[in-house]
Amino acid sequence: MISAAVMTGPGEPLALRTFPPPELEPGAILLTTLGSEVCGTDVHLWRGQLAGVPYPIVPGHVSVGRIAAFGPGEVPRDVSGVPLHVGQVVTFLDVHGTCGRCWYCTVGHATTRCPSRRVYGVTMSADDGLLGGWAEQIHLKPGVHVVPLPDSLDWRAFLAGGCGMPTALHAATLAEIAFGDTVVVQGAGPVGLCAAVLAQLRGAGSVIVVGGPVVRLAAATAFGADAVIDIASTTPEERLAMIRDATGGRGADVTIEATGVPSAVPEGMRLTRDAGRYVVVGQYTDVGSATINPHLDLNQKHLDVRGCWGSDAGHVHRAVRVVDRYARQFPWTDLISAEYALADAQTALEDVAAQRVVKALIVP
């Protein structure tokens, strides 16, 4: 039997359950889990802030495992078209089942909006099996996009960024950060920290992280942010004045919102210069509304506002390459505050919810 941590419903304590080994269909893969991240999405799930979640679920939507077995027939291939092999260490895109035929898949090139889209650890029920990473093994259905980790890369280094890295990569790409830009990142969680790193790699002249708590701001400084602003000790008016002072009175060339707090959005628009770019990536769930002045905050400023939601297989593939390429420059594993066994998954969830850690992993 295979153990897994199960989220039975919003606000309910996690339960440790056992599952029979899955029957692998042709094209399926069985992973022995090495580790799975605990992130803000898991907190949203626990708080009931996502619609359409088929509780009970096995959480864990970004994971790393070692291939243990394949289903019958042809050996599955990775995202580069190379056959996989038993013993290989891989990660995978959590999104599964996009149809490839709807308008969003074929014309809009926005597979995150495909109506057939399902997500490991989020919208796939534990009643259907080991479809999340907080388990000793993971059943990858046929067609899951698999990304191998290079032998040179510590799997923990990849999970230190976790879903934050491909999500931030998507946001940084949309932001079109240019050499010398001043980039403000709102939020010092995993997405914000990864966005701050990627802004540096894209040639930003200055990177300023606005957020908290202190432990995460310290991580931002350690990973190269030029300045940090603690929201606990400043007002929105003071933060605006500080950004203006740092930019000759103009505001940031690019601002990336990675907070998940609605009130951060109008503030971020005001932190950005006229004709600047503002990318909203942190509003993954509906936690409320925010008020803007369309004339002052948007139209008069000629502000370019871009929404960013989730990531695709290309972002995961690139995230693996970025983490591997810059492993010497950025000690990714320093972001991991704690590792938890399956039996301690509830503690991990509560620690992340309380922001007592930068990054937490479930390691069965």
Short mmCIF file of C-alpha atoms in Angstrom, two decimals:
data_model
loop_
_atom_site.label_atom_id
_atom_site.label_comp_id
_atom_site.label_asym_id
_atom_site.label_seq_id
_atom_site.Cartn_x
_atom_site.Cartn_y
_atom_site.Cartn_z
CA MET A 1 0.00 0.00 0.00
CA ILE A 2 1.07 3.59 -0.72
CA SER A 3 0.71 6.40 1.84
CA ALA A 4 -0.54 9.88 0.97
CA ALA A 5 -1.66 13.02 2.79
CA VAL A 6 -5.27 13.80 1.85
CA MET A 7 -7.12 17.10 2.12
CA THR A 8 -10.70 16.07 2.82
CA GLY A 9 -12.27 19.52 2.68
CA PRO A 10 -11.77 23.23 3.41
CA GLY A 11 -10.62 23.85 6.95
CA GLU A 12 -10.46 20.17 7.81
CA PRO A 13 -7.26 18.54 9.12
CA LEU A 14 -5.27 16.53 6.63
CA ALA A 15 -5.61 12.76 6.86
CA LEU A 16 -2.94 10.15 6.19
CA ARG A 17 -4.43 7.43 3.97
CA THR A 18 -3.18 4.40 2.09
CA PHE A 19 -3.88 3.58 -1.54
CA PRO A 20 -3.36 0.43 -3.58
CA PRO A 21 -0.69 0.53 -6.30
CA PRO A 22 -2.25 2.09 -9.42
CA GLU A 23 -2.95 0.07 -12.52
CA LEU A 24 -0.87 1.76 -15.21
CA GLU A 25 -2.56 2.23 -18.56
CA PRO A 26 -0.54 2.48 -21.83
CA GLY A 27 1.47 5.71 -21.77
CA ALA A 28 1.23 6.11 -17.98
CA ILE A 29 4.19 6.58 -15.64
CA LEU A 30 4.63 5.72 -11.97
CA LEU A 31 6.91 8.04 -10.02
CA THR A 32 8.47 7.40 -6.65
CA THR A 33 8.18 10.80 -5.03
CA LEU A 34 11.38 12.53 -3.97
CA GLY A 35 9.75 15.75 -2.85
CA SER A 36 6.77 18.04 -3.39
CA GLU A 37 6.43 21.69 -2.56
CA VAL A 38 3.99 23.32 -0.16
CA CYS A 39 2.90 26.64 -1.60
CA GLY A 40 0.28 29.34 -1.41
CA THR A 41 -2.04 27.38 -3.69
CA ASP A 42 -2.20 24.63 -1.08
CA VAL A 43 -3.17 27.22 1.52
CA HIS A 44 -5.91 28.53 -0.80
CA LEU A 45 -7.17 24.97 -1.22
CA TRP A 46 -7.24 24.43 2.53
CA ARG A 47 -9.12 27.70 3.03
CA GLY A 48 -11.66 26.84 0.33
CA GLN A 49 -10.69 29.78 -1.88
CA LEU A 50 -10.67 27.84 -5.17
CA ALA A 51 -13.87 26.85 -6.94
CA GLY A 52 -14.53 23.43 -8.39
CA VAL A 53 -12.10 21.47 -6.22
CA PRO A 54 -13.23 17.81 -6.00
CA TYR A 55 -12.39 17.13 -2.35
CA PRO A 56 -10.91 14.86 -1.15
CA ILE A 57 -7.65 15.56 -2.99
CA VAL A 58 -3.99 14.62 -2.63
CA PRO A 59 -2.31 18.06 -2.65
CA GLY A 60 1.04 18.79 -4.25
CA HIS A 61 0.97 20.21 -7.75
CA VAL A 62 4.71 20.68 -8.30
CA SER A 63 6.80 17.63 -7.49
CA VAL A 64 9.94 15.73 -8.39
CA GLY A 65 10.13 11.95 -8.59
CA ARG A 66 12.14 9.04 -9.88
CA ILE A 67 10.53 6.96 -12.63
CA ALA A 68 9.63 3.56 -11.16
CA ALA A 69 7.59 1.98 -13.96
CA PHE A 70 5.76 2.53 -17.23
CA GLY A 71 2.43 1.28 -18.45
CA PRO A 72 2.40 -1.30 -21.23
CA GLY A 73 3.32 -0.43 -24.80
CA GLU A 74 5.56 2.32 -26.16
CA VAL A 75 7.80 4.12 -23.67
CA PRO A 76 6.59 7.71 -23.05
CA ARG A 77 8.71 10.64 -24.20
CA ASP A 78 9.70 13.86 -22.46
CA VAL A 79 8.84 17.37 -23.68
CA SER A 80 11.83 17.28 -26.05
CA GLY A 81 10.63 14.05 -27.66
CA VAL A 82 13.29 11.86 -26.04
CA PRO A 83 12.23 8.46 -24.63
CA LEU A 84 12.21 8.35 -20.84
CA HIS A 85 13.80 5.56 -18.80
CA VAL A 86 13.28 3.90 -15.43
CA GLY A 87 15.39 5.51 -12.72
CA GLN A 88 15.30 8.97 -14.31
CA VAL A 89 14.61 11.97 -12.04
CA VAL A 90 11.88 14.15 -13.52
CA THR A 91 9.31 16.82 -12.84
CA PHE A 92 6.11 17.40 -14.78
CA LEU A 93 3.61 20.05 -15.73
CA ASP A 94 0.77 19.83 -13.24
CA VAL A 95 -1.78 20.75 -15.92
CA HIS A 96 -3.25 17.70 -17.62
CA GLY A 97 -5.97 17.08 -20.18
CA THR A 98 -5.92 20.27 -22.24
CA CYS A 99 -7.74 19.36 -25.43
CA GLY A 100 -5.53 20.95 -28.07
CA ARG A 101 -8.65 21.66 -30.15
CA CYS A 102 -10.57 24.51 -28.49
CA TRP A 103 -10.17 28.20 -29.36
CA TYR A 104 -7.90 28.83 -26.36
CA CYS A 105 -5.58 25.96 -27.30
CA THR A 106 -5.43 26.56 -31.05
CA VAL A 107 -6.02 30.27 -31.65
CA GLY A 108 -5.52 32.07 -28.36
CA HIS A 109 -2.42 30.05 -27.40
CA ALA A 110 -3.67 30.25 -23.81
CA THR A 111 -3.91 26.63 -22.68
CA THR A 112 -4.40 27.75 -19.07
CA ARG A 113 -7.93 28.72 -20.14
CA CYS A 114 -8.80 25.41 -21.83
CA PRO A 115 -12.14 24.16 -20.41
CA SER A 116 -10.81 20.59 -20.34
CA ARG A 117 -7.84 21.60 -18.18
CA ARG A 118 -7.25 19.61 -14.98
CA VAL A 119 -4.47 20.10 -12.43
CA TYR A 120 -2.58 17.55 -10.34
CA GLY A 121 -3.00 18.25 -6.64
CA VAL A 122 -5.77 20.78 -7.28
CA THR A 123 -8.66 19.58 -9.46
CA MET A 124 -8.10 15.81 -9.53
CA SER A 125 -9.84 13.80 -6.83
CA ALA A 126 -8.13 11.42 -4.42
CA ASP A 127 -11.04 9.07 -5.15
CA ASP A 128 -9.42 8.60 -8.58
CA GLY A 129 -5.99 7.73 -7.20
CA LEU A 130 -2.53 9.12 -6.52
CA LEU A 131 -2.94 12.36 -8.47
CA GLY A 132 -0.93 14.71 -6.28
CA GLY A 133 2.60 14.97 -4.96
CA TRP A 134 1.99 14.58 -1.22
CA ALA A 135 2.26 10.84 -1.59
CA GLU A 136 4.91 8.16 -1.70
CA GLN A 137 4.17 7.62 -5.40
CA ILE A 138 2.47 9.62 -8.17
CA HIS A 139 0.43 8.23 -11.06
CA LEU A 140 1.16 10.26 -14.20
CA LYS A 141 -1.63 9.78 -16.69
CA PRO A 142 -0.90 9.32 -20.41
CA GLY A 143 -0.07 12.64 -22.01
CA VAL A 144 1.36 14.37 -18.93
CA HIS A 145 4.21 16.67 -19.98
CA VAL A 146 7.38 15.31 -18.34
CA VAL A 147 10.57 17.36 -17.93
CA PRO A 148 13.78 15.51 -16.92
CA LEU A 149 16.13 17.11 -14.43
CA PRO A 150 19.80 17.18 -15.51
CA ASP A 151 22.16 14.95 -13.58
CA SER A 152 24.00 18.13 -12.54
CA LEU A 153 20.94 19.58 -10.82
CA ASP A 154 19.98 18.84 -7.22
CA TRP A 155 16.23 18.15 -7.31
CA ARG A 156 15.83 20.22 -4.17
CA ALA A 157 17.21 23.23 -6.04
CA PHE A 158 14.40 22.97 -8.57
CA LEU A 159 11.75 22.62 -5.85
CA ALA A 160 13.23 25.61 -4.01
CA GLY A 161 11.65 27.67 -6.78
CA GLY A 162 8.80 25.21 -7.25
CA CYS A 163 5.77 26.55 -9.05
CA GLY A 164 7.06 30.05 -8.29
CA MET A 165 9.83 29.80 -10.89
CA PRO A 166 7.80 28.88 -14.00
CA THR A 167 5.05 31.28 -12.91
CA ALA A 168 7.57 34.10 -12.41
CA LEU A 169 9.22 33.19 -15.71
CA HIS A 170 5.85 33.65 -17.42
CA ALA A 171 5.41 37.02 -15.70
CA ALA A 172 8.95 38.24 -16.44
CA THR A 173 8.51 37.32 -20.09
CA LEU A 174 5.25 39.28 -20.31
CA ALA A 175 6.92 42.20 -18.53
CA GLU A 176 9.49 42.56 -21.33
CA ILE A 177 12.13 43.71 -18.86
CA ALA A 178 14.81 45.68 -20.72
CA PHE A 179 18.45 46.32 -19.84
CA GLY A 180 18.68 49.00 -17.18
CA ASP A 181 15.02 48.95 -16.16
CA THR A 182 14.02 49.62 -12.59
CA VAL A 183 11.84 46.70 -11.58
CA VAL A 184 9.61 46.68 -8.52
CA VAL A 185 8.36 43.30 -7.32
CA GLN A 186 5.37 43.35 -4.99
CA GLY A 187 5.49 40.28 -2.78
CA ALA A 188 8.38 38.32 -1.29
CA GLY A 189 6.92 34.83 -1.51
CA PRO A 190 8.30 32.21 -3.92
CA VAL A 191 6.82 33.88 -7.02
CA GLY A 192 8.11 37.30 -5.98
CA LEU A 193 11.56 36.02 -5.05
CA CYS A 194 11.87 34.18 -8.37
CA ALA A 195 10.66 37.26 -10.24
CA ALA A 196 13.35 39.33 -8.52
CA VAL A 197 16.01 36.84 -9.63
CA LEU A 198 14.70 36.68 -13.20
CA ALA A 199 14.60 40.48 -13.42
CA GLN A 200 18.32 40.51 -12.63
CA LEU A 201 19.00 37.85 -15.26
CA ARG A 202 17.09 39.90 -17.85
CA GLY A 203 19.36 42.89 -17.23
CA ALA A 204 17.41 45.08 -14.82
CA GLY A 205 19.37 48.05 -13.56
CA SER A 206 17.70 47.94 -10.17
CA VAL A 207 15.36 45.50 -8.42
CA ILE A 208 13.25 46.57 -5.45
CA VAL A 209 11.14 44.06 -3.52
CA VAL A 210 8.13 45.32 -1.57
CA GLY A 211 6.65 42.84 0.88
CA GLY A 212 7.22 40.86 4.05
CA PRO A 213 7.75 39.28 6.48
CA VAL A 214 11.34 39.99 7.44
CA VAL A 215 12.54 36.42 6.79
CA ARG A 216 11.42 36.65 3.17
CA LEU A 217 12.84 40.14 2.68
CA ALA A 218 16.16 38.82 3.97
CA ALA A 219 15.99 36.10 1.31
CA ALA A 220 15.31 38.76 -1.35
CA THR A 221 18.42 40.66 -0.26
CA ALA A 222 20.51 37.49 -0.21
CA PHE A 223 19.36 36.74 -3.78
CA GLY A 224 20.45 40.10 -5.13
CA ALA A 225 17.61 42.59 -4.64
CA ASP A 226 19.03 46.10 -4.53
CA ALA A 227 16.52 47.27 -1.95
CA VAL A 228 13.60 45.91 0.07
CA ILE A 229 10.63 47.72 1.56
CA ASP A 230 8.77 46.17 4.49
CA ILE A 231 5.00 46.65 4.19
CA ALA A 232 4.65 46.12 7.95
CA SER A 233 6.53 49.32 8.75
CA THR A 234 5.45 51.58 5.87
CA THR A 235 2.23 53.06 4.51
CA PRO A 236 1.23 52.99 0.83
CA GLU A 237 2.01 56.71 0.65
CA GLU A 238 5.48 56.15 2.10
CA ARG A 239 6.15 53.29 -0.30
CA LEU A 240 5.14 55.44 -3.25
CA ALA A 241 7.46 58.22 -2.07
CA MET A 242 10.35 55.75 -1.66
CA ILE A 243 9.91 54.36 -5.18
CA ARG A 244 9.62 57.83 -6.64
CA ASP A 245 12.77 58.93 -4.80
CA ALA A 246 14.64 55.92 -6.20
CA THR A 247 13.56 56.62 -9.78
CA GLY A 248 13.99 60.34 -10.27
CA GLY A 249 10.34 60.96 -9.49
CA ARG A 250 9.02 58.75 -12.30
CA GLY A 251 8.23 55.36 -10.78
CA ALA A 252 9.30 51.87 -11.80
CA ASP A 253 9.70 50.96 -15.46
CA VAL A 254 8.20 47.55 -14.68
CA THR A 255 6.21 46.38 -11.68
CA ILE A 256 5.31 42.73 -11.08
CA GLU A 257 2.52 42.04 -8.60
CA ALA A 258 3.01 38.71 -6.79
CA THR A 259 1.10 39.24 -3.55
CA GLY A 260 -2.37 37.76 -3.92
CA VAL A 261 -3.69 40.82 -2.05
CA PRO A 262 -6.24 42.83 -4.08
CA SER A 263 -5.24 46.20 -2.59
CA ALA A 264 -1.71 45.67 -3.93
CA VAL A 265 -2.98 46.10 -7.50
CA PRO A 266 -3.96 49.80 -7.43
CA GLU A 267 -0.88 50.50 -5.33
CA GLY A 268 1.33 48.75 -7.89
CA MET A 269 -0.20 50.75 -10.73
CA ARG A 270 0.75 53.94 -8.87
CA LEU A 271 4.29 52.66 -8.24
CA THR A 272 4.79 52.31 -11.99
CA ARG A 273 5.87 55.20 -14.21
CA ASP A 274 3.80 56.67 -17.02
CA ALA A 275 3.95 54.35 -20.06
CA GLY A 276 5.44 51.61 -17.87
CA ARG A 277 4.40 47.97 -17.70
CA TYR A 278 2.46 46.34 -14.88
CA VAL A 279 2.08 42.54 -14.75
CA VAL A 280 -0.47 41.05 -12.34
CA VAL A 281 0.48 37.45 -11.52
CA GLY A 282 -0.40 37.07 -7.84
CA GLN A 283 -4.21 37.09 -8.07
CA TYR A 284 -4.57 33.33 -8.51
CA THR A 285 -7.75 33.15 -6.45
CA ASP A 286 -10.68 35.48 -5.93
CA VAL A 287 -9.98 37.07 -2.55
CA GLY A 288 -11.86 40.30 -3.17
CA SER A 289 -12.05 43.45 -5.26
CA ALA A 290 -9.85 46.51 -5.52
CA THR A 291 -10.72 50.04 -6.63
CA ILE A 292 -8.80 51.98 -9.26
CA ASN A 293 -9.33 55.33 -10.92
CA PRO A 294 -9.34 54.46 -14.63
CA HIS A 295 -8.39 58.01 -15.63
CA LEU A 296 -5.56 58.59 -13.16
CA ASP A 297 -4.24 55.05 -12.67
CA LEU A 298 -4.55 53.71 -16.19
CA ASN A 299 -5.53 56.00 -19.04
CA GLN A 300 -3.62 59.18 -18.22
CA LYS A 301 -0.54 57.13 -17.32
CA HIS A 302 -0.64 55.20 -20.63
CA LEU A 303 -0.04 52.20 -18.38
CA ASP A 304 0.36 48.80 -20.03
CA VAL A 305 -1.34 46.30 -17.66
CA ARG A 306 -0.96 42.59 -18.37
CA GLY A 307 -2.63 39.69 -16.59
CA CYS A 308 -0.66 36.49 -16.06
CA TRP A 309 -2.16 33.24 -14.78
CA GLY A 310 -0.26 29.99 -14.37
CA SER A 311 2.32 28.48 -16.71
CA ASP A 312 2.71 25.88 -19.41
CA ALA A 313 5.15 23.09 -20.25
CA GLY A 314 7.51 25.53 -21.94
CA HIS A 315 7.81 27.57 -18.76
CA VAL A 316 8.60 24.44 -16.71
CA HIS A 317 11.22 23.34 -19.25
CA ARG A 318 12.85 26.77 -19.17
CA ALA A 319 12.64 26.95 -15.38
CA VAL A 320 14.65 23.73 -15.07
CA ARG A 321 17.30 25.14 -17.41
CA VAL A 322 17.49 28.47 -15.57
CA VAL A 323 17.84 26.86 -12.14
CA ASP A 324 20.55 24.52 -13.46
CA ARG A 325 22.45 27.19 -15.39
CA TYR A 326 22.61 29.64 -12.49
CA ALA A 327 23.06 27.17 -9.63
CA ARG A 328 26.48 28.61 -8.79
CA GLN A 329 25.26 32.20 -8.79
CA PHE A 330 22.11 31.57 -6.78
CA PRO A 331 22.13 29.03 -3.91
CA TRP A 332 18.55 27.95 -4.57
CA THR A 333 18.37 25.41 -1.76
CA ASP A 334 18.94 28.20 0.78
CA LEU A 335 15.32 29.14 0.15
CA ILE A 336 14.13 25.85 1.67
CA SER A 337 13.27 26.56 5.29
CA ALA A 338 12.00 23.13 6.28
CA GLU A 339 11.22 19.62 5.07
CA TYR A 340 8.27 17.63 6.41
CA ALA A 341 7.28 13.98 6.33
CA LEU A 342 3.83 13.03 5.06
CA ALA A 343 2.65 12.60 8.64
CA ASP A 344 3.61 16.23 9.31
CA ALA A 345 1.89 17.72 6.25
CA GLN A 346 -0.64 19.56 8.42
CA THR A 347 2.17 21.36 10.25
CA ALA A 348 3.78 22.24 6.91
CA LEU A 349 0.51 23.71 5.66
CA GLU A 350 0.03 25.79 8.79
CA ASP A 351 3.63 27.05 8.68
CA VAL A 352 3.23 28.21 5.07
CA ALA A 353 -0.14 29.80 5.86
CA ALA A 354 1.47 31.77 8.69
CA GLN A 355 4.46 32.71 6.49
CA ARG A 356 6.85 31.22 9.02
CA VAL A 357 8.90 29.70 6.19
CA VAL A 358 10.21 30.80 2.82
CA LYS A 359 9.82 27.39 1.18
CA ALA A 360 8.54 24.11 2.61
CA LEU A 361 8.82 20.66 1.07
CA ILE A 362 7.00 17.41 1.69
CA VAL A 363 9.59 14.60 1.50
CA PRO A 364 7.95 11.18 1.91
#
